Amino acid sequence: MIYNCRHEISVWRKENQPYEKQRIAELQQALERVQDDDNSTQEELVDITNKLQDAYRDEEEYWKQKSRNMWLRDEDLNTKFFHASTKQRRAVNRIVGLYNETNLWVAGKKEVEQVAVTYFDKLFTSSLPEDFTEVLEHVSERVTSLENNVLTRPATETEVREALFMMHPEKAPGPDGMTALFFQRSWHIVKQDVLSMVNNFLTTGTLDERLNMTHICLIPKKGRPTRMTELRPISLCNVGYKIISKVLCQRLKVLLPRLISETQSAFVPGRLISDNILIAEKMFHGLRTNKSCKGKFMAVKTDMSKAYDRVEWKFIEALMRKKGFAEQWIILMMKCISSVQYKVLLNGQPKGRIVPQLRATTRRSIIPLPFYPLYGSAHSKY
């Protein structure tokens, strides 16, 4: 359905070109001629004026979408600002070259692609752990059979609609090119198909591989990034997959306060990760000023930058089973995690093909798994 819709939209786009500067100039000249002609009617003047206003509005909306600007409203003659924002964003995000693993600078398209694909291939390769018995020894079962029934029940139309309309309508689309706005505006048409897709997954645990195809967008952490570690990966998923994941998230959200330790300040509504900053500041203040702490206590700073991105799939599965989740729920979660495949967006073009192996994937590409913070303080923007 999505493929056919994209094809029809593409055909429509070619047949109906957006208003351009030339078209706007022609309408301005036509308006001047009508205004100077004493024989012209009021209807002609109004008609050309309305067309010119539509042309200005379409041009502004076109450049607003290109600029990816979310905070400034249109309809206020901001076309030049949106156009400048688009050029600036493209210039900042453009990757002209990278250092490879051997610290050699490469600038060719194929070489840069190879650097990016190799980086993520290594990042998403498992270390093949064998046994988690000792690590999970003290984890107790907390999920009841009644809660498992709620987690695995068929989705209602209201539940799916809420998941869809939670999404920002104009965020960057996934590989299928559709934003949430398309589904939200067409909900009365597509709701039965979307509901059937979600319930088919909840019932059978099967997922079309095209649904979980994902683009990795690389956001610079600094002005001119030269290495892959200086680029922040953000996964752009298809809306269909995000609807499924949000339905599961909303169900799991109710259980989080009981599943996540009180000492963890992320992943749960009402808890702020910034609280950790205050606690850490108080602890360091005590270490510096309290005489009884001298020579007895110490602080260790650890680098957890990759902790959120690299979680062993077998560990997640073993932990959910230890917590008492139903096998059907575990199958659904593991299918969401393990079915993902990636392409890297380099200067706007998807390149390569990355299939993660037995390891959880980049942030925003899967459902947030709230269990492993029990064993560490791996926090990330989500």
mmCIF file of C-alpha atoms in Angstrom:
data_model
loop_
_atom_site.group_PDB
_atom_site.id
_atom_site.type_symbol
_atom_site.label_atom_id
_atom_site.label_comp_id
_atom_site.label_asym_id
_atom_site.label_seq_id
_atom_site.Cartn_x
_atom_site.Cartn_y
_atom_site.Cartn_z
ATOM 1 C CA MET A 1 0.000 0.000 0.000
ATOM 2 C CA ILE A 2 2.768 2.436 0.993
ATOM 3 C CA TYR A 3 4.770 1.629 -2.156
ATOM 4 C CA ASN A 4 1.767 2.270 -4.423
ATOM 5 C CA CYS A 5 0.956 5.487 -2.571
ATOM 6 C CA ARG A 6 4.529 6.737 -2.913
ATOM 7 C CA HIS A 7 4.436 5.991 -6.643
ATOM 8 C CA GLU A 8 1.196 7.921 -7.116
ATOM 9 C CA ILE A 9 2.512 10.859 -5.080
ATOM 10 C CA SER A 10 5.678 10.883 -7.194
ATOM 11 C CA VAL A 11 3.625 10.973 -10.398
ATOM 12 C CA TRP A 12 1.411 13.731 -8.993
ATOM 13 C CA ARG A 13 4.513 15.721 -7.951
ATOM 14 C CA LYS A 14 5.931 15.590 -11.479
ATOM 15 C CA GLU A 15 2.658 16.662 -13.032
ATOM 16 C CA ASN A 16 2.049 19.467 -10.519
ATOM 17 C CA GLN A 17 5.226 21.449 -10.064
ATOM 18 C CA PRO A 18 5.322 23.727 -7.006
ATOM 19 C CA TYR A 19 5.215 27.485 -7.481
ATOM 20 C CA GLU A 20 8.676 28.735 -8.400
ATOM 21 C CA LYS A 21 10.184 32.198 -8.731
ATOM 22 C CA GLN A 22 9.396 32.268 -12.433
ATOM 23 C CA ARG A 23 5.724 31.475 -11.806
ATOM 24 C CA ILE A 24 5.555 34.110 -9.047
ATOM 25 C CA ALA A 25 7.156 36.700 -11.383
ATOM 26 C CA GLU A 26 4.597 35.877 -14.096
ATOM 27 C CA LEU A 27 1.712 36.345 -11.647
ATOM 28 C CA GLN A 28 3.170 39.660 -10.430
ATOM 29 C CA GLN A 29 3.367 40.923 -14.023
ATOM 30 C CA ALA A 30 -0.181 39.743 -14.704
ATOM 31 C CA LEU A 31 -1.384 41.560 -11.585
ATOM 32 C CA GLU A 32 0.310 44.784 -12.715
ATOM 33 C CA ARG A 33 -1.313 44.516 -16.166
ATOM 34 C CA VAL A 34 -4.765 44.010 -14.646
ATOM 35 C CA GLN A 35 -4.270 46.935 -12.290
ATOM 36 C CA ASP A 36 -3.186 49.212 -15.159
ATOM 37 C CA ASP A 37 -6.021 48.090 -17.448
ATOM 38 C CA ASP A 38 -9.172 50.150 -16.911
ATOM 39 C CA ASN A 39 -11.253 47.503 -18.723
ATOM 40 C CA SER A 40 -10.318 44.672 -16.333
ATOM 41 C CA THR A 41 -12.981 43.418 -13.940
ATOM 42 C CA GLN A 42 -12.871 43.026 -10.184
ATOM 43 C CA GLU A 43 -13.166 39.249 -10.585
ATOM 44 C CA GLU A 44 -9.978 39.135 -12.674
ATOM 45 C CA LEU A 45 -8.105 41.175 -10.073
ATOM 46 C CA VAL A 46 -9.276 38.962 -7.209
ATOM 47 C CA ASP A 47 -8.478 35.781 -9.151
ATOM 48 C CA ILE A 48 -4.873 36.777 -9.904
ATOM 49 C CA THR A 49 -4.367 38.112 -6.371
ATOM 50 C CA ASN A 50 -5.522 34.806 -4.871
ATOM 51 C CA LYS A 51 -3.212 32.842 -7.194
ATOM 52 C CA LEU A 52 -0.279 35.027 -6.192
ATOM 53 C CA GLN A 53 -1.029 34.529 -2.506
ATOM 54 C CA ASP A 54 -1.226 30.776 -3.043
ATOM 55 C CA ALA A 55 2.103 30.894 -4.868
ATOM 56 C CA TYR A 56 3.775 32.734 -1.989
ATOM 57 C CA ARG A 57 2.257 30.339 0.539
ATOM 58 C CA ASP A 58 3.322 27.229 -1.393
ATOM 59 C CA GLU A 59 6.849 28.541 -1.839
ATOM 60 C CA GLU A 60 7.147 29.281 1.869
ATOM 61 C CA GLU A 61 5.764 25.898 2.901
ATOM 62 C CA TYR A 62 8.107 24.150 0.444
ATOM 63 C CA TRP A 63 11.192 25.761 1.937
ATOM 64 C CA LYS A 64 9.934 25.280 5.487
ATOM 65 C CA GLN A 65 9.765 21.524 4.876
ATOM 66 C CA LYS A 66 13.220 21.579 3.301
ATOM 67 C CA SER A 67 14.691 23.516 6.243
ATOM 68 C CA ARG A 68 13.385 21.015 8.827
ATOM 69 C CA ASN A 69 12.600 24.030 11.013
ATOM 70 C CA MET A 70 10.067 23.102 13.695
ATOM 71 C CA TRP A 71 9.868 26.174 15.927
ATOM 72 C CA LEU A 72 9.060 29.001 13.491
ATOM 73 C CA ARG A 73 5.617 29.189 11.960
ATOM 74 C CA ASP A 74 5.006 29.918 8.304
ATOM 75 C CA GLU A 75 2.445 32.364 6.863
ATOM 76 C CA ASP A 76 4.613 35.294 7.918
ATOM 77 C CA LEU A 77 6.853 35.713 4.865
ATOM 78 C CA ASN A 78 9.686 33.642 6.338
ATOM 79 C CA THR A 79 10.627 32.120 2.977
ATOM 80 C CA LYS A 80 14.120 33.646 2.918
ATOM 81 C CA PHE A 81 14.794 32.431 6.448
ATOM 82 C CA PHE A 82 13.691 28.877 5.597
ATOM 83 C CA HIS A 83 15.809 28.927 2.428
ATOM 84 C CA ALA A 84 18.873 30.101 4.375
ATOM 85 C CA SER A 85 18.239 27.484 7.077
ATOM 86 C CA THR A 86 18.121 24.753 4.446
ATOM 87 C CA LYS A 87 21.463 25.813 2.943
ATOM 88 C CA GLN A 88 23.074 26.123 6.374
ATOM 89 C CA ARG A 89 21.794 22.733 7.569
ATOM 90 C CA ARG A 90 23.053 20.998 4.425
ATOM 91 C CA ALA A 91 26.454 22.679 4.731
ATOM 92 C CA VAL A 92 26.838 21.744 8.405
ATOM 93 C CA ASN A 93 25.747 18.131 7.910
ATOM 94 C CA ARG A 94 27.800 17.540 4.781
ATOM 95 C CA ILE A 95 30.559 14.953 5.178
ATOM 96 C CA VAL A 96 33.464 15.643 2.819
ATOM 97 C CA GLY A 97 35.810 13.006 4.219
ATOM 98 C CA LEU A 98 36.720 10.890 7.265
ATOM 99 C CA TYR A 99 39.698 9.236 8.880
ATOM 100 C CA ASN A 100 39.535 5.442 8.550
ATOM 101 C CA GLU A 101 40.674 2.791 11.030
ATOM 102 C CA THR A 102 44.309 3.199 10.004
ATOM 103 C CA ASN A 103 44.113 6.965 10.631
ATOM 104 C CA LEU A 104 44.233 7.654 6.890
ATOM 105 C CA TRP A 105 42.120 10.495 5.478
ATOM 106 C CA VAL A 106 39.701 9.382 2.744
ATOM 107 C CA ALA A 107 37.446 11.676 0.733
ATOM 108 C CA GLY A 108 35.981 9.493 -2.043
ATOM 109 C CA LYS A 109 32.325 8.527 -1.827
ATOM 110 C CA LYS A 110 33.032 4.786 -1.831
ATOM 111 C CA GLU A 111 35.821 5.158 0.746
ATOM 112 C CA VAL A 112 33.697 7.266 3.118
ATOM 113 C CA GLU A 113 30.860 4.760 2.764
ATOM 114 C CA GLN A 114 33.242 1.937 3.643
ATOM 115 C CA VAL A 115 34.426 3.787 6.770
ATOM 116 C CA ALA A 116 30.850 4.319 7.992
ATOM 117 C CA VAL A 117 29.641 0.784 7.240
ATOM 118 C CA THR A 118 32.722 -0.810 8.835
ATOM 119 C CA TYR A 119 32.279 1.322 11.951
ATOM 120 C CA PHE A 120 28.692 0.206 12.516
ATOM 121 C CA ASP A 121 29.404 -3.393 11.559
ATOM 122 C CA LYS A 122 31.983 -3.567 14.349
ATOM 123 C CA LEU A 123 29.729 -1.688 16.769
ATOM 124 C CA PHE A 124 26.867 -4.138 16.248
ATOM 125 C CA THR A 125 28.841 -7.377 16.417
ATOM 126 C CA SER A 126 28.343 -9.519 19.512
ATOM 127 C CA SER A 127 31.086 -10.550 21.908
ATOM 128 C CA LEU A 128 29.205 -13.901 22.144
ATOM 129 C CA PRO A 129 28.648 -14.202 25.902
ATOM 130 C CA GLU A 130 27.632 -17.670 27.035
ATOM 131 C CA ASP A 131 26.003 -17.527 30.474
ATOM 132 C CA PHE A 132 24.166 -14.826 32.450
ATOM 133 C CA THR A 133 23.217 -17.005 35.415
ATOM 134 C CA GLU A 134 25.551 -15.315 37.862
ATOM 135 C CA VAL A 135 24.657 -11.803 36.713
ATOM 136 C CA LEU A 136 20.897 -12.436 37.000
ATOM 137 C CA GLU A 137 21.109 -14.551 40.152
ATOM 138 C CA HIS A 138 19.440 -11.973 42.402
ATOM 139 C CA VAL A 139 16.800 -10.769 39.915
ATOM 140 C CA SER A 140 13.319 -11.670 41.125
ATOM 141 C CA GLU A 141 10.146 -12.357 39.152
ATOM 142 C CA ARG A 142 7.880 -9.316 39.243
ATOM 143 C CA VAL A 143 5.493 -9.546 36.289
ATOM 144 C CA THR A 144 2.205 -11.290 37.089
ATOM 145 C CA SER A 145 0.105 -13.410 34.739
ATOM 146 C CA LEU A 146 -2.587 -10.712 34.699
ATOM 147 C CA GLU A 147 -0.040 -8.115 33.610
ATOM 148 C CA ASN A 148 1.231 -10.486 30.910
ATOM 149 C CA ASN A 149 -2.313 -10.806 29.587
ATOM 150 C CA VAL A 150 -2.555 -7.014 29.359
ATOM 151 C CA LEU A 151 0.821 -6.794 27.599
ATOM 152 C CA THR A 152 -0.061 -9.360 24.927
ATOM 153 C CA ARG A 153 -3.743 -8.580 24.331
ATOM 154 C CA PRO A 154 -4.904 -7.466 20.833
ATOM 155 C CA ALA A 155 -4.650 -3.728 20.185
ATOM 156 C CA THR A 156 -7.752 -1.552 19.974
ATOM 157 C CA GLU A 157 -8.307 1.188 17.425
ATOM 158 C CA THR A 158 -8.076 3.807 20.182
ATOM 159 C CA GLU A 159 -4.742 2.409 21.379
ATOM 160 C CA VAL A 160 -3.218 2.452 17.892
ATOM 161 C CA ARG A 161 -4.562 5.923 17.156
ATOM 162 C CA GLU A 162 -3.057 7.310 20.367
ATOM 163 C CA ALA A 163 0.308 5.779 19.466
ATOM 164 C CA LEU A 164 0.194 7.388 16.013
ATOM 165 C CA PHE A 165 -0.871 10.838 17.169
ATOM 166 C CA MET A 166 1.849 10.900 19.837
ATOM 167 C CA MET A 167 4.370 11.339 17.023
ATOM 168 C CA HIS A 168 5.481 14.707 15.724
ATOM 169 C CA PRO A 169 3.820 15.025 12.306
ATOM 170 C CA GLU A 170 6.848 16.427 10.441
ATOM 171 C CA LYS A 171 9.876 14.628 11.865
ATOM 172 C CA ALA A 172 12.313 13.151 9.352
ATOM 173 C CA PRO A 173 10.825 10.096 7.588
ATOM 174 C CA GLY A 174 12.264 6.601 7.425
ATOM 175 C CA PRO A 175 13.146 4.628 4.266
ATOM 176 C CA ASP A 176 9.521 4.561 3.073
ATOM 177 C CA GLY A 177 9.558 8.377 2.824
ATOM 178 C CA MET A 178 6.307 8.823 4.762
ATOM 179 C CA THR A 179 6.014 11.105 7.779
ATOM 180 C CA ALA A 180 3.521 10.657 10.604
ATOM 181 C CA LEU A 181 1.536 13.547 9.092
ATOM 182 C CA PHE A 182 0.499 11.354 6.142
ATOM 183 C CA PHE A 183 -0.979 8.700 8.445
ATOM 184 C CA GLN A 184 -2.560 11.270 10.766
ATOM 185 C CA ARG A 185 -4.315 13.142 7.947
ATOM 186 C CA SER A 186 -5.360 9.866 6.277
ATOM 187 C CA TRP A 187 -6.331 8.046 9.463
ATOM 188 C CA HIS A 188 -9.959 7.608 8.374
ATOM 189 C CA ILE A 189 -8.682 5.771 5.281
ATOM 190 C CA VAL A 190 -5.732 3.742 6.597
ATOM 191 C CA LYS A 191 -6.872 2.937 10.151
ATOM 192 C CA GLN A 192 -8.145 -0.570 9.362
ATOM 193 C CA ASP A 193 -4.943 -1.512 7.536
ATOM 194 C CA VAL A 194 -2.760 -0.118 10.328
ATOM 195 C CA LEU A 195 -4.816 -1.859 13.029
ATOM 196 C CA SER A 196 -4.597 -5.165 11.135
ATOM 197 C CA MET A 197 -0.814 -4.753 10.786
ATOM 198 C CA VAL A 198 -0.361 -4.161 14.539
ATOM 199 C CA ASN A 199 -2.626 -7.031 15.589
ATOM 200 C CA ASN A 200 -1.057 -9.410 13.090
ATOM 201 C CA PHE A 201 2.307 -8.726 14.729
ATOM 202 C CA LEU A 202 0.901 -9.086 18.262
ATOM 203 C CA THR A 203 -0.740 -12.399 17.349
ATOM 204 C CA THR A 204 1.862 -14.106 15.167
ATOM 205 C CA GLY A 205 5.085 -12.307 16.104
ATOM 206 C CA THR A 206 6.012 -11.953 12.426
ATOM 207 C CA LEU A 207 7.250 -8.676 10.972
ATOM 208 C CA ASP A 208 7.794 -7.763 7.323
ATOM 209 C CA GLU A 209 11.538 -7.096 6.993
ATOM 210 C CA ARG A 210 10.829 -3.933 4.980
ATOM 211 C CA LEU A 211 8.956 -2.494 7.962
ATOM 212 C CA ASN A 212 12.058 -2.487 10.163
ATOM 213 C CA MET A 213 14.479 -1.210 7.533
ATOM 214 C CA THR A 214 16.104 1.851 9.117
ATOM 215 C CA HIS A 215 18.254 4.765 8.024
ATOM 216 C CA ILE A 216 21.060 5.984 10.284
ATOM 217 C CA CYS A 217 21.331 9.765 10.098
ATOM 218 C CA LEU A 218 24.708 11.135 11.229
ATOM 219 C CA ILE A 219 24.494 14.376 13.232
ATOM 220 C CA PRO A 220 27.797 16.237 13.775
ATOM 221 C CA LYS A 221 28.855 16.677 17.401
ATOM 222 C CA LYS A 222 31.313 19.402 16.403
ATOM 223 C CA GLY A 223 31.813 21.932 13.627
ATOM 224 C CA ARG A 224 33.814 19.827 11.165
ATOM 225 C CA PRO A 225 33.714 16.141 12.109
ATOM 226 C CA THR A 226 36.591 14.053 10.804
ATOM 227 C CA ARG A 227 35.933 10.719 12.542
ATOM 228 C CA MET A 228 32.914 8.499 13.053
ATOM 229 C CA THR A 229 33.118 9.031 16.822
ATOM 230 C CA GLU A 230 32.427 12.727 16.186
ATOM 231 C CA LEU A 231 29.063 11.916 14.567
ATOM 232 C CA ARG A 232 25.959 11.085 16.574
ATOM 233 C CA PRO A 233 23.858 8.294 14.985
ATOM 234 C CA ILE A 234 20.090 8.809 15.013
ATOM 235 C CA SER A 235 17.898 6.085 13.551
ATOM 236 C CA LEU A 236 15.056 7.067 11.219
ATOM 237 C CA CYS A 237 12.393 4.351 11.351
ATOM 238 C CA ASN A 238 9.314 3.779 9.246
ATOM 239 C CA VAL A 239 6.101 5.085 10.805
ATOM 240 C CA GLY A 240 4.511 1.619 10.675
ATOM 241 C CA TYR A 241 7.248 0.194 12.865
ATOM 242 C CA LYS A 242 7.115 3.184 15.231
ATOM 243 C CA ILE A 243 3.380 2.625 15.717
ATOM 244 C CA ILE A 244 4.047 -0.988 16.759
ATOM 245 C CA SER A 245 6.877 0.002 19.098
ATOM 246 C CA LYS A 246 4.857 2.799 20.697
ATOM 247 C CA VAL A 247 1.923 0.472 21.348
ATOM 248 C CA LEU A 248 4.305 -1.896 23.155
ATOM 249 C CA CYS A 249 5.981 1.010 24.953
ATOM 250 C CA GLN A 250 2.712 2.395 26.253
ATOM 251 C CA ARG A 251 1.798 -1.015 27.662
ATOM 252 C CA LEU A 252 5.194 -1.525 29.263
ATOM 253 C CA LYS A 253 5.217 2.010 30.647
ATOM 254 C CA VAL A 254 2.729 1.070 33.363
ATOM 255 C CA LEU A 255 5.098 -1.541 34.805
ATOM 256 C CA LEU A 256 8.297 0.506 34.744
ATOM 257 C CA PRO A 257 8.121 1.948 38.287
ATOM 258 C CA ARG A 258 8.173 -1.606 39.690
ATOM 259 C CA LEU A 259 10.782 -2.946 37.276
ATOM 260 C CA ILE A 260 13.353 -0.173 37.504
ATOM 261 C CA SER A 261 15.255 0.518 40.706
ATOM 262 C CA GLU A 262 14.389 3.718 42.570
ATOM 263 C CA THR A 263 18.038 4.746 42.311
ATOM 264 C CA GLN A 264 17.716 5.012 38.531
ATOM 265 C CA SER A 265 16.477 8.398 37.382
ATOM 266 C CA ALA A 266 15.732 7.770 33.704
ATOM 267 C CA PHE A 267 13.163 5.901 31.587
ATOM 268 C CA VAL A 268 10.318 6.423 34.087
ATOM 269 C CA PRO A 269 7.851 9.363 34.043
ATOM 270 C CA GLY A 270 8.374 11.639 37.012
ATOM 271 C CA ARG A 271 12.101 10.894 37.268
ATOM 272 C CA LEU A 272 14.687 13.288 35.871
ATOM 273 C CA ILE A 273 18.151 12.268 34.747
ATOM 274 C CA SER A 274 19.324 15.721 35.871
ATOM 275 C CA ASP A 275 18.791 14.570 39.473
ATOM 276 C CA ASN A 276 21.981 12.542 39.081
ATOM 277 C CA ILE A 277 23.935 15.767 38.531
ATOM 278 C CA LEU A 278 22.745 17.149 41.870
ATOM 279 C CA ILE A 279 23.559 13.896 43.672
ATOM 280 C CA ALA A 280 27.011 13.696 42.100
ATOM 281 C CA GLU A 281 27.710 17.326 43.010
ATOM 282 C CA LYS A 282 26.730 16.697 46.627
ATOM 283 C CA MET A 283 28.917 13.596 46.807
ATOM 284 C CA PHE A 284 31.978 15.355 45.393
ATOM 285 C CA HIS A 285 31.383 18.300 47.701
ATOM 286 C CA GLY A 286 31.389 15.883 50.624
ATOM 287 C CA LEU A 287 34.599 14.229 49.444
ATOM 288 C CA ARG A 288 36.300 17.609 49.224
ATOM 289 C CA THR A 289 35.092 19.139 52.492
ATOM 290 C CA ASN A 290 34.385 16.262 54.914
ATOM 291 C CA LYS A 291 37.561 15.399 56.804
ATOM 292 C CA SER A 292 36.280 11.902 57.651
ATOM 293 C CA CYS A 293 36.207 11.064 53.932
ATOM 294 C CA LYS A 294 39.870 11.793 53.315
ATOM 295 C CA GLY A 295 41.882 8.643 52.748
ATOM 296 C CA LYS A 296 38.804 6.416 53.056
ATOM 297 C CA PHE A 297 36.662 7.106 49.987
ATOM 298 C CA MET A 298 37.310 7.686 46.308
ATOM 299 C CA ALA A 299 35.341 8.495 43.138
ATOM 300 C CA VAL A 300 35.768 6.679 39.839
ATOM 301 C CA LYS A 301 34.665 8.240 36.546
ATOM 302 C CA THR A 302 33.765 5.657 33.895
ATOM 303 C CA ASP A 303 33.118 6.163 30.182
ATOM 304 C CA MET A 304 29.620 4.832 29.449
ATOM 305 C CA SER A 305 29.244 6.448 26.025
ATOM 306 C CA LYS A 306 28.534 3.159 24.250
ATOM 307 C CA ALA A 307 26.641 1.388 27.038
ATOM 308 C CA TYR A 308 23.193 2.310 25.768
ATOM 309 C CA ASP A 309 23.993 1.385 22.176
ATOM 310 C CA ARG A 310 25.496 -2.005 22.894
ATOM 311 C CA VAL A 311 23.349 -4.439 24.817
ATOM 312 C CA GLU A 312 23.606 -8.156 24.148
ATOM 313 C CA TRP A 313 20.351 -9.544 22.796
ATOM 314 C CA LYS A 314 20.740 -12.790 24.758
ATOM 315 C CA PHE A 315 21.083 -10.797 27.961
ATOM 316 C CA ILE A 316 17.868 -8.881 27.248
ATOM 317 C CA GLU A 317 16.027 -12.123 26.544
ATOM 318 C CA ALA A 318 17.377 -13.815 29.671
ATOM 319 C CA LEU A 319 16.528 -10.798 31.829
ATOM 320 C CA MET A 320 12.938 -10.571 30.567
ATOM 321 C CA ARG A 321 12.477 -14.279 31.199
ATOM 322 C CA LYS A 322 13.893 -13.884 34.708
ATOM 323 C CA LYS A 323 11.502 -11.002 35.369
ATOM 324 C CA GLY A 324 8.552 -13.231 34.540
ATOM 325 C CA PHE A 325 7.478 -11.863 31.168
ATOM 326 C CA ALA A 326 5.364 -14.201 29.048
ATOM 327 C CA GLU A 327 7.076 -16.027 26.188
ATOM 328 C CA GLN A 328 4.790 -14.306 23.681
ATOM 329 C CA TRP A 329 5.909 -10.888 24.940
ATOM 330 C CA ILE A 330 9.572 -11.911 24.817
ATOM 331 C CA ILE A 331 9.118 -13.084 21.211
ATOM 332 C CA LEU A 332 7.554 -9.737 20.266
ATOM 333 C CA MET A 333 10.315 -7.709 21.887
ATOM 334 C CA MET A 334 13.130 -9.789 20.446
ATOM 335 C CA LYS A 335 11.555 -9.623 16.983
ATOM 336 C CA CYS A 336 11.518 -5.819 17.186
ATOM 337 C CA ILE A 337 15.183 -5.821 18.192
ATOM 338 C CA SER A 338 16.628 -8.502 15.952
ATOM 339 C CA SER A 339 14.789 -7.761 12.694
ATOM 340 C CA VAL A 340 16.378 -4.343 12.137
ATOM 341 C CA GLN A 341 18.621 -3.633 9.142
ATOM 342 C CA TYR A 342 20.398 -0.367 8.452
ATOM 343 C CA LYS A 343 21.577 1.915 5.706
ATOM 344 C CA VAL A 344 23.717 4.948 6.520
ATOM 345 C CA LEU A 345 22.643 8.349 5.225
ATOM 346 C CA LEU A 346 25.723 10.048 3.784
ATOM 347 C CA ASN A 347 24.947 13.542 2.494
ATOM 348 C CA GLY A 348 21.308 12.575 2.160
ATOM 349 C CA GLN A 349 21.852 9.286 0.272
ATOM 350 C CA PRO A 350 21.373 5.842 1.892
ATOM 351 C CA LYS A 351 24.549 3.771 1.576
ATOM 352 C CA GLY A 352 25.621 0.250 2.492
ATOM 353 C CA ARG A 353 23.640 -2.422 4.290
ATOM 354 C CA ILE A 354 24.247 -3.255 7.958
ATOM 355 C CA VAL A 355 22.735 -6.290 9.663
ATOM 356 C CA PRO A 356 23.413 -6.232 13.436
ATOM 357 C CA GLN A 357 24.495 -9.542 14.938
ATOM 358 C CA LEU A 358 23.185 -10.531 18.373
ATOM 359 C CA ARG A 359 23.453 -7.058 19.813
ATOM 360 C CA ALA A 360 20.914 -4.324 20.456
ATOM 361 C CA THR A 361 20.926 -1.415 18.054
ATOM 362 C CA THR A 362 21.292 2.362 17.905
ATOM 363 C CA ARG A 363 19.180 4.662 19.987
ATOM 364 C CA ARG A 364 15.669 5.416 18.735
ATOM 365 C CA SER A 365 15.666 2.361 16.518
ATOM 366 C CA ILE A 366 14.106 -0.002 19.032
ATOM 367 C CA ILE A 367 11.792 0.108 21.978
ATOM 368 C CA PRO A 368 13.600 1.547 25.025
ATOM 369 C CA LEU A 369 14.519 -1.475 27.091
ATOM 370 C CA PRO A 370 14.291 -0.386 30.715
ATOM 371 C CA PHE A 371 15.853 -3.376 32.466
ATOM 372 C CA TYR A 372 19.597 -3.108 32.194
ATOM 373 C CA PRO A 373 19.811 0.184 34.155
ATOM 374 C CA LEU A 374 19.447 -2.063 37.211
ATOM 375 C CA TYR A 375 23.078 -3.017 36.629
ATOM 376 C CA GLY A 376 24.570 0.262 35.461
ATOM 377 C CA SER A 377 23.852 3.910 34.840
ATOM 378 C CA ALA A 378 23.839 3.904 31.059
ATOM 379 C CA HIS A 379 21.755 6.910 30.118
ATOM 380 C CA SER A 380 21.040 8.443 26.761
ATOM 381 C CA LYS A 381 18.719 10.865 25.064
ATOM 382 C CA TYR A 382 15.672 9.048 23.846
#
